[in-house]
Amino acid sequence: MCNRMTDITEDIKDGLNLALNEAIIVGLDFDKEVRTVYLTFYPIAIQQDGTIPNDNRFLFAFRNVGRLASSLTLVPETKAIKFDTNELSNKMSEFKNESLYGWEFIDNDEELIFKQWKDNVSFDEIFSDSFEKQHTIDLFQEDKYSKKTIDIRIWFDKIEMFDSNLKPFAAQTFIDNGKRGWDKLYKDGWTTTEAELKGKLVLNE
């Protein structure tokens, strides 16, 4: 499969949802000129040879962004803190690279997640009148120390995926690596401590 996905099938959607669960968001950047959101993930994975990658960071480029919205809140306040799209990268960098929890990120029904915060946004910018026909991804980060929470929804046409060396990477391989990782964790238990996680993910000969 090409790394470029214009049409996301149900199998690809389900596979990405699985592979992105517990992934750490390492960084985010939005290039408004080319309407692309760049997201770097560090997911759970085991390669086909039974080892975990030395560097498992992946850059996802969400192309032709038609709409971008976010809600940044600070407990106990509930009103979203206003900021602009060009500040999104800085706002995300304030979070401590928390893992994504859940199994539904790609092409969620609007009523499932977005409904919870769409009327309380920090910004909501539309770049294309046809955004309603696009794919979506829902992301969030929480910081238990600062009590901040940020929700993000991206409307996009396609995903391009790159490994840590910025070489194009096949979506199916990314999904297969994630499935092997989660199969191993289901079998032997799991932990979010990185040092222990690596030990659990190493497959026995």
Backbone as numpy.savetxt, mean C-alpha at the origin, in Angstrom:
# Nx Ny Nz CAx CAy CAz Cx Cy Cz
3.59 -12.37 -16.62 2.75 -11.17 -16.62 3.62 -9.92 -16.62
3.25 -8.96 -17.41 3.96 -7.69 -17.41 3.78 -6.99 -16.07
4.75 -6.17 -15.72 4.63 -5.44 -14.46 3.60 -4.32 -14.55
3.15 -4.02 -15.76 2.20 -2.92 -15.97 0.79 -3.49 -16.05
-0.08 -3.07 -15.13 -1.42 -3.63 -15.06 -2.45 -2.54 -15.33
-2.99 -2.52 -16.55 -4.08 -1.61 -16.85 -5.39 -2.20 -16.35
-5.59 -3.48 -16.60 -6.78 -4.18 -16.12 -6.37 -5.09 -14.98
-6.99 -4.87 -13.83 -6.70 -5.69 -12.65 -7.81 -6.71 -12.51
-7.47 -7.98 -12.75 -8.46 -9.04 -12.64 -8.75 -9.31 -11.17
-9.80 -10.10 -10.92 -10.13 -10.47 -9.54 -8.99 -11.26 -8.90
-8.33 -12.11 -9.68 -7.21 -12.89 -9.14 -6.06 -11.98 -8.74
-5.75 -10.99 -9.58 -4.68 -10.05 -9.26 -5.08 -9.21 -8.05
-6.31 -8.75 -8.04 -6.79 -7.97 -6.89 -6.66 -8.75 -5.60
-7.14 -10.00 -5.60 -7.07 -10.82 -4.39 -5.62 -11.11 -4.01
-4.78 -11.33 -5.01 -3.38 -11.61 -4.75 -2.64 -10.43 -4.16
-2.91 -9.24 -4.68 -2.28 -8.04 -4.14 -2.77 -7.75 -2.72
-4.06 -7.95 -2.49 -4.59 -7.75 -1.14 -3.90 -8.67 -0.14
-3.67 -9.91 -0.53 -2.96 -10.85 0.34 -1.52 -10.42 0.55
-0.82 -10.11 -0.54 0.61 -9.80 -0.47 0.89 -8.49 0.26
-0.06 -7.56 0.25 0.17 -6.26 0.89 -0.23 -6.26 2.37
-0.92 -7.29 2.82 -1.27 -7.34 4.24 0.00 -7.43 5.08
0.09 -6.61 6.10 1.25 -6.50 7.00 2.46 -5.86 6.34
2.31 -5.40 5.08 3.42 -4.69 4.44 3.67 -3.36 5.14
4.92 -2.98 5.21 5.30 -1.69 5.80 5.39 -0.66 4.69
4.79 0.50 4.89 4.94 1.61 3.95 6.24 2.33 4.29
7.21 2.24 3.41 8.52 2.84 3.64 8.55 4.30 3.19
7.80 4.62 2.15 7.79 6.00 1.67 6.67 6.24 0.68
6.32 7.50 0.52 5.28 7.90 -0.42 5.65 9.24 -1.03
5.40 9.38 -2.33 5.63 10.65 -3.00 4.58 10.81 -4.09
4.12 12.03 -4.29 3.15 12.31 -5.34 3.73 13.34 -6.29
3.86 12.94 -7.57 4.32 13.84 -8.62 3.09 14.32 -9.37
2.68 15.53 -9.06 1.45 16.07 -9.61 1.55 16.29 -11.11
2.74 16.65 -11.59 2.90 16.93 -13.02 2.61 15.72 -13.88
3.05 14.56 -13.43 2.83 13.34 -14.21 1.69 12.49 -13.62
1.02 13.03 -12.59 -0.13 12.38 -11.96 0.20 10.95 -11.55
1.28 10.81 -10.78 1.73 9.49 -10.33 2.02 9.52 -8.84
1.47 8.55 -8.12 1.82 8.35 -6.72 2.82 7.20 -6.65
3.96 7.46 -6.01 4.98 6.43 -5.81 4.92 5.97 -4.35
4.75 4.67 -4.18 4.69 4.09 -2.84 5.71 2.97 -2.73
6.51 3.01 -1.68 7.48 1.95 -1.42 6.97 1.08 -0.29
6.85 -0.21 -0.57 6.37 -1.19 0.41 7.49 -2.16 0.78
7.41 -2.65 2.01 8.26 -3.76 2.44 7.32 -4.87 2.92
7.00 -5.83 2.04 6.00 -6.84 2.37 6.62 -8.12 2.93
5.77 -8.99 3.46 6.15 -10.33 3.86 6.29 -11.17 2.60
7.36 -11.95 2.49 7.57 -12.71 1.26 8.58 -13.83 1.46
8.37 -14.89 0.71 9.36 -15.95 0.55 9.50 -16.21 -0.95
10.75 -16.26 -1.41 11.00 -16.48 -2.83 10.79 -17.95 -3.20
10.81 -18.21 -4.50 10.54 -19.56 -4.98 11.55 -20.57 -4.46
12.79 -20.12 -4.20 13.81 -21.04 -3.69 13.73 -21.25 -2.18
12.71 -20.67 -1.53 12.50 -20.89 -0.11 13.21 -19.91 0.80
13.83 -18.88 0.24 14.53 -17.89 1.05 13.76 -16.58 1.03
14.06 -15.71 2.01 13.48 -14.37 1.97 14.48 -13.45 1.29
14.00 -12.44 0.57 14.90 -11.54 -0.15 15.78 -10.75 0.82
17.00 -10.45 0.40 17.89 -9.60 1.20 17.33 -8.19 1.31
16.72 -7.71 0.24 16.10 -6.39 0.22 14.75 -6.53 -0.45
13.70 -6.52 0.33 12.37 -6.80 -0.21 11.53 -5.54 -0.38
12.18 -4.41 -0.58 11.43 -3.18 -0.86 10.94 -3.19 -2.31
9.72 -2.71 -2.49 9.15 -2.61 -3.83 8.56 -1.22 -4.03
8.83 -0.67 -5.19 8.25 0.62 -5.57 7.06 0.39 -6.47
5.89 0.86 -6.03 4.67 0.82 -6.83 4.44 2.22 -7.39
4.28 2.30 -8.70 3.94 3.57 -9.34 2.48 3.49 -9.78
1.63 4.28 -9.14 0.21 4.34 -9.49 0.03 5.46 -10.51
-0.21 5.07 -11.75 -0.19 6.01 -12.88 -1.56 6.60 -13.18
-1.51 7.78 -13.83 -2.71 8.48 -14.29 -3.71 8.68 -13.16
-3.24 9.20 -12.07 -4.10 9.43 -10.91 -5.21 10.41 -11.28
-6.44 9.97 -11.11 -7.59 10.82 -11.46 -8.16 11.56 -10.28
-7.86 11.05 -9.09 -8.34 11.70 -7.87 -7.45 11.23 -6.72
-7.25 12.10 -5.76 -6.43 11.76 -4.60 -7.05 12.45 -3.39
-7.29 11.67 -2.33 -7.91 12.23 -1.13 -7.23 11.68 0.11
-7.26 12.47 1.17 -6.65 12.04 2.42 -7.33 12.71 3.60
-7.25 12.04 4.75 -7.79 12.59 5.99 -6.78 12.33 7.11
-6.25 13.41 7.67 -5.30 13.34 8.78 -6.00 13.83 10.03
-6.08 12.97 11.04 -6.75 13.35 12.29 -5.83 13.11 13.48
-6.13 13.80 14.55 -5.35 13.71 15.78 -6.30 13.48 16.94
-6.20 12.30 17.54 -7.06 11.96 18.69 -6.71 12.84 19.88
-7.69 13.41 20.62 -9.12 13.11 20.56 -9.90 13.98 19.58
-9.21 14.88 18.84 -9.91 15.69 17.85 -10.39 14.79 16.72
-11.49 15.12 16.12 -12.02 14.32 15.03 -12.01 15.06 13.70
-11.87 16.38 13.74 -11.87 17.16 12.51 -10.53 17.01 11.80
-10.58 16.75 10.50 -9.36 16.54 9.74 -8.50 17.80 9.70
-7.19 17.59 9.76 -6.21 18.67 9.66 -5.98 18.96 8.18
-6.20 20.20 7.76 -6.08 20.54 6.35 -4.62 20.63 5.92
-4.32 20.08 4.75 -3.02 20.26 4.11 -3.18 20.01 2.62
-2.16 20.36 1.82 -2.23 20.25 0.37 -1.61 18.94 -0.12
-1.92 18.60 -1.35 -1.38 17.36 -1.93 0.14 17.36 -1.94
0.77 18.53 -2.13 2.23 18.56 -2.17 2.87 18.37 -0.80
2.05 18.30 0.25 2.55 18.05 1.60 2.36 16.60 2.03
1.75 15.80 1.16 1.41 14.43 1.55 2.65 13.60 1.90
3.70 13.74 1.12 4.93 12.99 1.39 5.48 13.31 2.77
5.51 14.60 3.11 6.02 15.00 4.43 5.13 14.51 5.56
3.83 14.56 5.34 2.91 14.08 6.38 3.10 12.58 6.62
3.27 11.83 5.55 3.47 10.39 5.68 4.80 10.06 6.36
5.81 10.88 6.13 7.13 10.62 6.71 7.12 10.79 8.23
6.09 11.45 8.77 6.00 11.62 10.21 5.54 10.34 10.92
5.01 9.39 10.14 4.60 8.12 10.74 5.79 7.17 10.78
5.72 6.19 11.67 6.87 5.33 11.95 6.85 4.03 11.16
6.55 4.14 9.87 6.59 2.96 9.00 5.78 1.80 9.57
4.54 2.08 9.92 3.68 1.04 10.48 3.20 0.08 9.38
2.87 -1.14 9.78 2.37 -2.12 8.84 0.92 -1.82 8.44
0.56 -2.28 7.25 -0.83 -2.22 6.80 -1.55 -3.45 7.31
-2.68 -3.26 7.95 -3.45 -4.39 8.46 -4.75 -4.50 7.68
-5.13 -5.73 7.35 -6.37 -5.96 6.61 -6.10 -6.71 5.33
-7.17 -7.09 4.69 -7.05 -7.89 3.47 -7.74 -7.22 2.28
-8.13 -5.98 2.43 -8.87 -5.32 1.35 -8.29 -3.92 1.13
-7.51 -3.78 0.08 -6.90 -2.50 -0.26 -7.29 -2.04 -1.66
-7.36 -2.98 -2.59 -7.57 -2.66 -4.00 -9.05 -2.72 -4.36
-9.54 -1.67 -5.04 -10.89 -1.64 -5.62 -11.98 -1.98 -4.61
-11.89 -1.37 -3.43 -12.95 -1.52 -2.44 -14.19 -0.73 -2.86
-15.34 -1.25 -2.51 -16.55 -0.47 -2.66 -16.44 0.78 -1.80
-16.92 1.89 -2.31 -16.80 3.16 -1.59 -17.42 3.09 -0.20
-18.43 2.27 -0.05 -19.12 2.18 1.24 -18.29 1.43 2.29
-17.29 0.67 1.86 -16.55 -0.18 2.78 -15.60 0.60 3.67
-14.77 1.45 3.08 -13.75 2.18 3.84 -13.87 3.68 3.64
-13.93 4.11 2.40 -13.91 5.54 2.08 -15.07 6.29 2.72
-16.21 5.62 2.85 -17.39 6.24 3.43 -17.11 6.76 4.84
-16.20 6.09 5.55 -15.94 6.43 6.95 -15.28 7.79 7.12
-14.61 8.30 6.06 -13.91 9.57 6.23 -14.05 10.54 5.06
-14.82 10.19 4.04 -14.88 11.03 2.84 -15.49 12.41 3.11
-16.25 12.56 4.18 -16.83 13.86 4.51 -15.98 14.62 5.54
-14.79 14.11 5.80 -13.90 14.75 6.77 -12.47 14.66 6.24
-12.19 15.42 5.18 -10.93 15.28 4.45 -9.96 16.41 4.74
-8.68 16.07 4.65 -7.64 17.10 4.67 -7.54 17.76 3.31
-7.69 16.94 2.27 -7.81 17.44 0.90 -8.50 16.37 0.07
-9.09 16.77 -1.02 -9.74 15.86 -1.96 -9.65 16.53 -3.32
-8.66 16.10 -4.13 -8.39 16.79 -5.39 -8.69 15.87 -6.56
-9.46 16.38 -7.50 -9.84 15.63 -8.70 -9.04 16.14 -9.89
-8.42 15.20 -10.61 -7.58 15.54 -11.76 -8.18 15.08 -13.08
-9.19 14.20 -13.01 -9.81 13.67 -14.22 -11.29 13.45 -13.97
-12.12 13.82 -14.94 -13.56 13.64 -14.80 -13.96 12.17 -14.84
-13.07 11.31 -15.30 -13.40 9.88 -15.44 -12.87 9.05 -14.26
-12.58 9.70 -13.13 -11.99 8.97 -12.01 -12.89 7.85 -11.50
-14.22 7.99 -11.66 -15.14 6.98 -11.16 -14.98 5.64 -11.87
-14.35 5.65 -13.04 -14.12 4.40 -13.79 -12.76 3.80 -13.47
-11.99 4.43 -12.60 -10.64 3.98 -12.32 -10.58 2.97 -11.17
-9.41 2.33 -11.06 -9.13 1.49 -9.90 -8.85 2.38 -8.69
-8.93 1.79 -7.51 -8.60 2.52 -6.29 -7.74 1.66 -5.37
-7.01 2.33 -4.50 -6.34 1.66 -3.39 -6.55 2.50 -2.14
-6.87 1.82 -1.04 -7.08 2.48 0.25 -5.92 2.15 1.17
-5.33 3.19 1.76 -4.18 3.03 2.65 -4.41 3.80 3.94
-3.70 3.42 4.97 -3.81 4.13 6.24 -2.53 3.94 7.04
-2.29 4.84 7.96 -1.20 4.73 8.91 -1.68 5.26 10.25
-1.23 4.62 11.32 -1.56 5.06 12.68 -0.28 5.20 13.48
-0.25 6.18 14.35 0.89 6.39 15.24 0.35 6.46 16.67
0.56 5.38 17.43 -0.02 5.31 18.77 0.64 6.30 19.73
1.82 6.81 19.37 2.51 7.74 20.26 2.00 9.16 20.08
1.89 9.60 18.82 1.39 10.96 18.56 -0.12 11.00 18.46
-0.76 9.83 18.40 -2.22 9.73 18.28 -2.73 10.23 16.93
-1.86 10.18 15.92 -2.27 10.61 14.59 -2.71 9.40 13.75
-3.67 9.67 12.89 -4.11 8.67 11.92 -4.26 9.35 10.57
-3.80 8.66 9.53 -3.99 9.20 8.19 -4.60 8.13 7.29
-5.61 8.51 6.54 -6.24 7.66 5.54 -6.00 8.28 4.17
-5.79 7.41 3.19 -5.51 7.88 1.82 -6.27 7.00 0.85
-6.88 7.62 -0.15 -7.44 6.85 -1.27 -6.88 7.43 -2.56
-6.40 6.52 -3.42 -5.84 6.88 -4.72 -6.71 6.26 -5.81
-7.14 7.06 -6.77 -7.81 6.57 -7.96 -6.77 6.57 -9.09
-6.63 5.45 -9.79 -5.53 5.33 -10.76 -5.94 4.41 -11.90
-5.15 4.45 -13.00 -5.42 3.59 -14.16 -4.62 2.30 -14.11
-3.36 2.39 -13.71 -2.51 1.20 -13.77 -1.40 1.28 -12.73
-0.82 0.11 -12.46 0.29 0.01 -11.52 1.53 -0.46 -12.29
2.65 0.18 -12.01 3.94 -0.33 -12.45 4.73 -0.69 -11.19
5.36 -1.85 -11.22 6.02 -2.38 -10.04 7.51 -2.57 -10.31
8.34 -2.15 -9.32 9.79 -2.23 -9.47 10.40 -2.80 -8.19
11.49 -3.56 -8.35 12.17 -4.08 -7.17 13.09 -3.02 -6.58
13.90 -3.41 -5.58 14.73 -2.43 -4.88 15.84 -1.86 -5.76
16.10 -2.52 -6.89 17.07 -2.00 -7.85 16.39 -1.22 -8.98
15.11 -0.95 -8.79 14.28 -0.22 -9.75 14.16 -0.94 -11.09
14.23 -2.27 -11.04 13.98 -3.08 -12.22 12.51 -3.52 -12.22
11.88 -3.50 -13.39 10.48 -3.93 -13.45 10.31 -5.33 -12.86
9.22 -5.50 -12.12 8.99 -6.75 -11.41 7.59 -7.25 -11.74
7.48 -8.54 -12.02 6.18 -9.12 -12.41 5.23 -9.16 -11.22
4.00 -8.72 -11.44 3.00 -8.71 -10.37 2.75 -10.11 -9.84
2.70 -11.11 -10.73 2.40 -12.47 -10.28 3.51 -13.01 -9.39
4.76 -12.66 -9.69 5.86 -13.10 -8.82 5.76 -12.45 -7.46
5.41 -11.16 -7.43 5.20 -10.46 -6.16 4.10 -11.15 -5.35
3.01 -11.50 -6.02 1.89 -12.16 -5.35 2.29 -13.55 -4.86
2.99 -14.31 -5.70 3.40 -15.66 -5.32 4.34 -15.63 -4.12
5.28 -14.67 -4.11 6.19 -14.54 -2.97 5.42 -14.24 -1.69
4.42 -13.36 -1.80 3.61 -13.03 -0.64 2.81 -14.22 -0.15
2.25 -14.99 -1.06 1.46 -16.16 -0.68 2.34 -17.17 0.06
3.55 -17.41 -0.46 4.45 -18.34 0.23 4.79 -17.84 1.63
5.01 -16.55 1.76 5.31 -15.98 3.07 4.17 -16.18 4.04
2.94 -15.89 3.57 1.79 -16.03 4.46 1.47 -17.49 4.75
1.70 -18.39 3.79 1.50 -19.81 4.04 2.43 -20.28 5.16
3.67 -19.80 5.13 4.63 -20.17 6.16 4.22 -19.60 7.51
3.77 -18.37 7.54 3.37 -17.74 8.80 2.13 -18.40 9.39
1.19 -18.78 8.53 0.01 -19.48 9.01 0.40 -20.82 9.64
1.38 -21.47 9.04 1.79 -22.79 9.51 2.53 -22.71 10.84
3.43 -21.74 10.98 4.33 -21.69 12.13 4.04 -20.56 13.11
3.01 -19.76 12.83 2.75 -18.59 13.67 3.48 -17.38 13.11
3.17 -16.21 13.67 3.78 -15.02 13.11 4.05 -14.00 14.20
4.91 -13.06 13.87 5.25 -11.96 14.77 5.59 -10.75 13.93
5.39 -9.57 14.47 5.75 -8.36 13.73 7.14 -7.87 14.10
7.87 -8.61 14.94 9.25 -8.25 15.25 10.15 -8.73 14.12
10.84 -7.81 13.47 11.55 -8.15 12.23 12.57 -9.27 12.43
13.35 -9.22 13.51 14.38 -10.24 13.72 13.75 -11.62 13.87
12.65 -11.71 14.63 11.96 -12.99 14.81 11.25 -13.40 13.53
10.73 -12.42 12.81 10.02 -12.71 11.57 10.94 -13.40 10.58
12.16 -12.91 10.43 13.10 -13.51 9.49 13.37 -14.95 9.87
13.52 -15.22 11.16 13.75 -16.58 11.59 12.61 -17.51 11.25
11.38 -17.01 11.39 10.21 -17.84 11.10 10.04 -18.06 9.61
10.50 -17.13 8.80 10.27 -17.24 7.36 11.31 -18.12 6.66
12.42 -18.42 7.30 13.41 -19.27 6.66 12.89 -20.69 6.61
12.76 -21.22 5.41 12.24 -22.56 5.25 13.31 -23.61 5.52
12.92 -24.68 6.15 13.85 -25.79 6.36 14.11 -26.52 5.05
15.32 -27.03 4.94 15.65 -27.79 3.72 14.81 -29.06 3.65
